[in-house]
Short mmCIF file of C-alpha atoms and ligand atoms in Angstrom, two decimals:
data_model
loop_
_atom_site.label_atom_id
_atom_site.label_comp_id
_atom_site.label_asym_id
_atom_site.label_seq_id
_atom_site.Cartn_x
_atom_site.Cartn_y
_atom_site.Cartn_z
CA MET E 1 -10.13 -16.41 4.03
CA ALA E 2 -10.22 -19.79 2.29
CA SER E 3 -12.55 -21.36 4.83
CA THR E 4 -15.01 -18.48 4.61
CA GLN E 5 -14.87 -18.71 0.85
CA GLU E 6 -15.59 -22.41 0.96
CA LYS E 7 -18.55 -21.89 3.27
CA THR E 8 -20.12 -18.99 1.43
CA GLY E 9 -18.85 -19.74 -2.08
CA LYS E 10 -17.94 -16.06 -2.30
CA LYS E 11 -14.60 -14.93 -3.70
CA LYS E 12 -12.92 -12.13 -1.78
CA PRO E 13 -12.31 -8.94 -3.75
CA THR E 14 -8.74 -7.85 -4.32
CA VAL E 15 -7.61 -4.52 -2.91
CA ILE E 16 -5.19 -2.55 -5.09
CA VAL E 17 -3.46 0.26 -3.20
CA THR E 18 -2.15 2.82 -5.69
CA ILE E 19 0.88 4.83 -4.61
CA GLY E 20 3.34 6.98 -6.54
CA MET E 21 5.16 10.30 -6.70
CA ALA E 22 3.33 13.48 -7.73
CA GLY E 23 2.62 13.53 -11.45
CA SER E 24 3.45 9.83 -11.98
CA GLY E 25 -0.06 9.32 -13.35
CA LYS E 26 -1.97 7.75 -10.43
CA THR E 27 -5.24 9.49 -11.27
CA THR E 28 -4.98 8.69 -14.98
CA PHE E 29 -4.03 5.09 -14.16
CA LEU E 30 -7.04 4.70 -11.85
CA GLN E 31 -9.27 6.15 -14.52
CA ARG E 32 -7.92 3.55 -16.96
CA LEU E 33 -8.32 0.73 -14.40
CA ASN E 34 -11.86 1.86 -13.68
CA ALA E 35 -12.76 1.91 -17.40
CA ASP E 36 -11.12 -1.47 -18.13
CA LEU E 37 -12.87 -3.17 -15.22
CA HIS E 38 -16.23 -1.77 -16.27
CA THR E 39 -15.59 -3.16 -19.78
CA LYS E 40 -14.74 -6.54 -18.22
CA LYS E 41 -18.07 -6.35 -16.31
CA ARG E 42 -16.18 -6.34 -13.02
CA PRO E 43 -16.91 -2.80 -11.81
CA PRO E 44 -14.50 -1.78 -9.06
CA TYR E 45 -15.35 -0.26 -5.72
CA VAL E 46 -13.25 2.88 -5.42
CA LEU E 47 -12.02 4.52 -2.21
CA ASN E 48 -10.31 7.87 -2.49
CA LEU E 49 -8.03 8.60 0.44
CA ASP E 50 -6.32 11.65 -1.02
CA PRO E 51 -7.87 14.62 0.79
CA ALA E 52 -5.94 17.14 -1.32
CA VAL E 53 -6.90 15.94 -4.80
CA SER E 54 -8.92 18.70 -6.49
CA LYS E 55 -10.60 16.83 -9.33
CA LEU E 56 -11.08 13.13 -9.99
CA PRO E 57 -12.13 12.06 -13.49
CA PHE E 58 -14.22 9.22 -11.99
CA GLN E 59 -16.70 8.91 -9.15
CA PRO E 60 -15.27 7.14 -6.08
CA ASN E 61 -17.70 5.03 -4.01
CA ILE E 62 -16.17 6.36 -0.80
CA ASP E 63 -14.33 9.67 -0.73
CA ILE E 64 -12.36 11.08 2.20
CA ARG E 65 -13.27 14.58 0.93
CA ASP E 66 -16.94 13.97 1.80
CA THR E 67 -16.05 13.74 5.49
CA ILE E 68 -12.88 15.77 5.90
CA ASP E 69 -12.21 19.28 4.66
CA TYR E 70 -8.45 19.30 4.16
CA LYS E 71 -8.17 23.12 3.93
CA GLN E 72 -10.12 23.50 7.17
CA VAL E 73 -7.83 20.95 8.87
CA MET E 74 -4.80 23.00 7.71
CA ASN E 75 -6.31 26.22 9.11
CA GLU E 76 -7.59 24.71 12.32
CA TYR E 77 -4.37 22.91 13.25
CA LYS E 78 -2.09 25.54 11.65
CA LEU E 79 -0.44 23.01 9.34
CA GLY E 80 1.28 23.08 5.97
CA PRO E 81 0.08 20.95 3.02
CA ASN E 82 1.84 17.72 4.06
CA GLY E 83 0.80 18.01 7.70
CA GLY E 84 -2.74 18.74 6.52
CA ILE E 85 -2.85 15.57 4.42
CA LEU E 86 -1.47 13.40 7.23
CA THR E 87 -3.81 14.85 9.87
CA SER E 88 -6.82 14.45 7.54
CA LEU E 89 -5.83 10.83 6.99
CA ASN E 90 -5.41 10.31 10.74
CA LEU E 91 -8.87 11.77 11.38
CA PHE E 92 -10.34 9.51 8.71
CA THR E 93 -8.58 6.46 10.16
CA THR E 94 -10.71 6.81 13.29
CA LYS E 95 -13.75 6.10 11.10
CA PHE E 96 -12.15 3.34 9.08
CA ASP E 97 -14.01 0.49 10.77
CA GLN E 98 -17.22 2.02 9.40
CA VAL E 99 -15.67 2.18 5.93
CA LEU E 100 -14.65 -1.47 6.16
CA SER E 101 -18.12 -2.56 7.16
CA ILE E 102 -19.59 -0.75 4.12
CA VAL E 103 -17.01 -2.34 1.81
CA ASP E 104 -17.73 -5.70 3.40
CA LYS E 105 -21.44 -5.48 2.63
CA ARG E 106 -20.79 -4.50 -0.97
CA ALA E 107 -18.21 -7.23 -1.37
CA GLU E 108 -20.76 -9.91 -0.46
CA THR E 109 -22.67 -9.48 -3.68
CA VAL E 110 -20.16 -9.36 -6.54
CA GLU E 111 -16.55 -10.00 -7.20
CA GLN E 112 -14.98 -6.57 -7.27
CA ILE E 113 -11.64 -4.92 -7.14
CA GLU E 114 -11.16 -2.28 -4.53
CA ILE E 115 -8.97 0.60 -5.52
CA PHE E 116 -7.60 3.07 -3.12
CA THR E 117 -5.51 6.14 -3.73
CA TRP E 118 -3.62 8.54 -1.51
CA SER E 119 -0.76 10.95 -1.40
CA ALA E 120 0.49 10.26 2.12
CA SER E 121 1.27 7.09 4.04
CA GLY E 122 -1.53 5.18 5.75
CA ALA E 123 -0.03 2.09 7.37
CA ILE E 124 -2.99 1.59 9.70
CA ILE E 125 -5.51 1.68 6.87
CA THR E 126 -3.40 -0.62 4.71
CA GLU E 127 -3.09 -3.13 7.52
CA ALA E 128 -6.83 -2.96 8.24
CA LEU E 129 -7.53 -3.72 4.57
CA ALA E 130 -4.85 -6.40 4.33
CA THR E 131 -6.32 -8.17 7.36
CA SER E 132 -9.64 -8.57 5.54
CA TYR E 133 -8.76 -8.80 1.85
CA PRO E 134 -5.96 -9.89 -0.49
CA THR E 135 -4.10 -6.59 -0.85
CA VAL E 136 -1.54 -5.58 -3.46
CA ILE E 137 0.46 -2.34 -3.80
CA ALA E 138 0.62 -0.83 -7.30
CA TYR E 139 3.53 1.60 -7.29
CA ILE E 140 3.18 3.98 -10.24
CA ILE E 141 6.35 5.35 -11.88
CA ASP E 142 6.70 8.17 -14.40
CA THR E 143 8.90 6.26 -16.89
CA PRO E 144 10.16 9.23 -18.97
CA ARG E 145 11.20 11.06 -15.79
CA THR E 146 12.96 7.95 -14.46
CA ALA E 147 15.21 7.46 -17.48
CA SER E 148 18.12 9.13 -15.67
CA PRO E 149 19.93 6.72 -13.29
CA VAL E 150 19.74 9.16 -10.38
CA THR E 151 15.94 9.67 -10.53
CA PHE E 152 15.54 5.92 -11.15
CA MET E 153 17.52 5.30 -8.00
CA SER E 154 15.54 7.66 -5.79
CA ASN E 155 12.27 6.24 -7.10
CA MET E 156 13.43 2.68 -6.34
CA MET E 157 14.55 3.68 -2.85
CA TYR E 158 11.14 5.20 -2.14
CA ALA E 159 9.37 2.10 -3.47
CA CYS E 160 11.71 -0.09 -1.45
CA SER E 161 10.88 1.77 1.77
CA ILE E 162 7.15 1.28 1.14
CA LEU E 163 7.67 -2.42 0.50
CA TYR E 164 9.55 -2.84 3.77
CA LYS E 165 6.97 -0.83 5.64
CA THR E 166 3.87 -2.60 4.35
CA ARG E 167 5.46 -6.03 3.61
CA LEU E 168 2.71 -6.43 1.00
CA PRO E 169 3.08 -7.93 -2.49
CA PHE E 170 4.19 -5.25 -4.89
CA VAL E 171 3.70 -4.50 -8.59
CA LEU E 172 5.93 -1.78 -10.06
CA VAL E 173 3.92 -0.06 -12.78
CA PHE E 174 6.08 1.80 -15.30
CA ASN E 175 3.57 4.27 -16.68
CA LYS E 176 3.67 6.50 -19.79
CA THR E 177 5.28 3.81 -21.95
CA ASP E 178 3.68 5.52 -24.95
CA VAL E 179 6.41 8.17 -24.48
CA ILE E 180 9.34 5.85 -23.73
CA SER E 181 9.56 2.08 -23.28
CA HIS E 182 10.45 0.74 -19.82
CA GLU E 183 13.01 -1.67 -21.35
CA PHE E 184 15.92 0.33 -19.89
CA ALA E 185 14.50 -0.11 -16.38
CA LEU E 186 14.10 -3.87 -16.83
CA LYS E 187 17.76 -4.07 -17.91
CA TRP E 188 18.93 -2.01 -14.93
CA MET E 189 16.95 -4.19 -12.56
CA GLU E 190 18.16 -7.45 -14.06
CA ASP E 191 21.80 -6.49 -14.35
CA PHE E 192 23.26 -4.17 -11.77
CA GLU E 193 26.45 -3.66 -13.81
CA GLN E 194 24.46 -2.09 -16.60
CA PHE E 195 22.97 0.29 -14.11
CA GLN E 196 26.40 1.17 -12.73
CA GLU E 197 27.70 1.80 -16.24
CA ALA E 198 24.84 4.23 -16.82
CA LEU E 199 25.68 5.96 -13.55
CA GLN E 200 29.37 6.19 -14.40
CA ARG E 201 28.48 7.89 -17.65
CA GLN E 202 27.06 10.64 -15.45
CA ASP E 203 30.38 10.87 -13.63
CA ASP E 204 28.78 11.29 -10.23
CA THR E 205 31.21 9.76 -7.76
CA TYR E 206 28.97 10.35 -4.73
CA MET E 207 26.07 8.50 -6.37
CA ASN E 208 28.41 5.73 -7.48
CA SER E 209 29.69 5.01 -4.02
CA LEU E 210 26.17 5.26 -2.60
CA MET E 211 25.02 2.81 -5.25
CA ASN E 212 27.71 0.32 -4.41
CA SER E 213 26.63 0.20 -0.81
CA MET E 214 22.97 -0.02 -1.78
CA SER E 215 23.38 -2.76 -4.38
CA LEU E 216 22.65 -5.65 -2.03
CA VAL E 217 19.52 -4.00 -0.65
CA LEU E 218 18.27 -3.27 -4.14
CA ASP E 219 19.03 -6.76 -5.43
CA GLU E 220 16.93 -8.17 -2.61
CA PHE E 221 14.20 -5.62 -3.34
CA TYR E 222 14.09 -6.45 -7.07
CA SER E 223 13.71 -10.14 -6.28
CA HIS E 224 10.52 -9.36 -4.34
CA LEU E 225 8.57 -7.54 -6.97
CA ARG E 226 6.77 -7.79 -10.25
CA VAL E 227 7.13 -5.27 -13.02
CA SER E 228 4.68 -4.16 -15.65
CA GLY E 229 4.83 -1.42 -18.26
CA VAL E 230 1.61 0.43 -19.08
CA SER E 231 0.28 3.52 -20.72
CA ALA E 232 -2.62 4.85 -18.69
CA VAL E 233 -3.46 7.05 -21.67
CA THR E 234 -3.60 4.40 -24.43
CA GLY E 235 -4.39 1.39 -22.22
CA ALA E 236 -1.37 -0.60 -23.49
CA GLY E 237 -0.07 -3.20 -21.03
CA MET E 238 -3.15 -3.33 -18.79
CA ASP E 239 -3.77 -7.05 -19.37
CA GLU E 240 -0.23 -7.80 -18.26
CA PHE E 241 -0.82 -5.60 -15.21
CA PHE E 242 -3.91 -7.67 -14.27
CA GLU E 243 -1.85 -10.86 -14.66
CA LYS E 244 0.79 -9.49 -12.28
CA VAL E 245 -1.91 -8.56 -9.78
CA GLY E 246 -3.16 -12.16 -9.98
CA GLU E 247 0.35 -13.45 -9.19
CA ALA E 248 0.69 -10.95 -6.35
CA VAL E 249 -2.61 -12.19 -4.85
CA LYS E 250 -1.17 -15.72 -4.81
CA GLU E 251 1.87 -14.38 -2.98
CA TYR E 252 -0.46 -12.66 -0.50
CA GLU E 253 -2.26 -15.97 0.19
CA ASN E 254 0.93 -18.04 0.43
CA ASP E 255 3.32 -15.70 2.24
CA TYR E 256 1.79 -12.51 3.52
CA LYS E 257 -1.40 -13.89 5.08
CA PRO E 258 0.26 -16.61 7.20
CA ASP E 259 2.84 -14.02 8.31
CA LEU E 260 0.12 -11.51 9.16
CA GLU E 261 -1.85 -14.12 11.10
CA LYS E 262 1.32 -15.01 13.00
CA ARG E 263 1.97 -11.34 13.82
CA ILE E 264 -1.64 -10.86 14.99
CA ALA E 265 -1.47 -14.01 17.16
CA GLU E 266 1.82 -12.81 18.67
CA LYS E 267 0.31 -9.41 19.40
CA GLN E 268 -2.73 -11.03 21.03
CA ASN E 269 -0.55 -13.33 23.14
CA ALA E 270 1.63 -10.44 24.27
CA GLU E 271 -1.53 -8.51 25.16
CA LYS E 272 -2.91 -11.51 27.10
CA GLU E 273 0.34 -11.92 29.00
CA LYS E 274 0.43 -8.21 29.82
CA ARG E 275 -3.14 -8.35 31.13
CA ALA E 276 -2.42 -11.46 33.20
CA LYS E 277 0.62 -9.74 34.74
CA GLN E 278 -1.39 -6.59 35.47
CA LEU E 279 -4.11 -8.68 37.11
CA GLU E 280 -1.56 -10.57 39.18
CA ALA E 281 0.03 -7.29 40.32
CA LEU E 282 -3.40 -5.89 41.18
CA MET E 283 -4.34 -9.00 43.16
CA LYS E 284 -1.06 -8.76 44.99
CA ASP E 285 -1.64 -5.10 45.84
CA MET E 286 -5.12 -5.92 47.06
CA GLY E 287 -3.81 -8.73 49.17
CA VAL E 288 -5.61 -11.47 47.26
CA GLY E 289 -3.20 -14.40 46.77
CA GLY E 290 0.56 -13.78 46.27
CA SER E 291 3.02 -12.94 49.04
CA ASN E 292 1.15 -9.86 50.30
CA GLN E 293 -1.90 -11.92 51.24
CA GLY E 294 -3.43 -10.88 54.53
CA ASP E 295 -1.69 -7.52 54.76
CA GLY E 296 -4.83 -5.81 55.95
CA VAL E 297 -6.59 -4.71 52.73
CA ASP E 298 -10.36 -4.95 53.14
CA MET E 299 -12.03 -6.58 50.14
CA PRO E 300 -15.57 -5.48 49.28
CA GLU E 301 -18.13 -8.21 50.03
N1 GTP G 401 1.88 10.41 -22.22
C1 GTP G 401 1.29 10.02 -21.11
N2 GTP G 401 0.94 10.93 -20.17
C2 GTP G 401 0.33 10.47 -19.05
C3 GTP G 401 0.07 9.10 -18.81
N3 GTP G 401 -0.53 8.98 -17.60
C4 GTP G 401 -0.62 10.23 -17.08
N4 GTP G 401 -0.11 11.13 -17.95
C5 GTP G 401 -0.02 12.59 -17.77
O1 GTP G 401 0.80 12.86 -16.65
C6 GTP G 401 0.31 14.00 -15.93
C7 GTP G 401 0.05 13.65 -14.47
O2 GTP G 401 -1.00 12.66 -14.41
P1 GTP G 401 -1.94 12.47 -13.13
O3 GTP G 401 -2.80 11.30 -13.42
O4 GTP G 401 -2.59 13.76 -12.79
O5 GTP G 401 -0.84 12.15 -12.04
P2 GTP G 401 -1.00 11.97 -10.44
O6 GTP G 401 0.04 11.00 -10.01
O7 GTP G 401 -2.40 11.64 -10.10
O8 GTP G 401 -0.62 13.43 -9.97
P3 GTP G 401 -0.76 14.08 -8.49
O9 GTP G 401 -2.25 14.15 -8.21
O10 GTP G 401 -0.11 15.40 -8.66
O11 GTP G 401 -0.04 13.21 -7.52
C8 GTP G 401 -0.96 14.44 -16.67
O12 GTP G 401 -0.63 15.48 -17.55
C9 GTP G 401 -1.38 13.19 -17.44
O13 GTP G 401 -2.08 13.50 -18.64
C10 GTP G 401 0.44 8.16 -19.84
O14 GTP G 401 0.26 6.95 -19.75
N5 GTP G 401 1.05 8.70 -20.95
#
């Protein structure tokens, strides 16, 4: 919060929530981010919220796997892999206020970037973080595997659904640009006709008609995001990524935070009104005030 910053002179750390499809390069990207930030003498504070990840090439500061045994959760609740991940995350969410208080203490000393990775959705955790810190979603894309219009489309739809769910500032990170440049994606996002031409070349009439009906949604989506192309392996494009994160933080301060504060105030008001109504109904039932007054209910002295 600006006022808190002014009082304490402390800059709030930025939270980067890393999301992406399996194999898109999230782990490698986080490893690169971790290394770059250490080089810049801004060591990040890393939270791992992926209970199913087997090996991480870096040491997270807080790791869901230290508290929750994902395989045990699967056995105990008789769940498959996805159910196991979600239930583990739900169990961890109940402890998230403790996690936040640890992060808060660490964040008082240095300017850091919080990184956070997961395989399943965690709207409650994201909102808890976004209430306290400038929070940005980094959506990682496997560029070589997105070069076909159909996979590009499904990836964009998935990203779009996350954007609408979280309402947080977004940076699309086209990874693996050492294999293929993300230029084609930039063209498809800037000019929908070029994308349609690419689709038509595939002669898929179902996808074409789906695309036509989705074009407005996607146009709106593209206007809300920032794009960067990186190679997590070589480190190319990371400076541009940090610039985009900086822009996204400004968007958080200008748009997201006031909206979030409004939503919280509305929730609190609705809660207050509900409680007032419940109290009024209770008083009525007890015969204190209201039209039922004096209907014979004995009040304790
Ligand atoms: N060429 C190239 N390969 C990459 C890059 N980033 C990741 N990879 C490779 O892509 C594969 C998947 O990378 P991971 O970092 O494990 O991907 P992930 O998204 O964490 O995967 P899951 O844990 O399965 O969700 C690995 O073989 C990486 O070496 C990159 O920038 N360039």
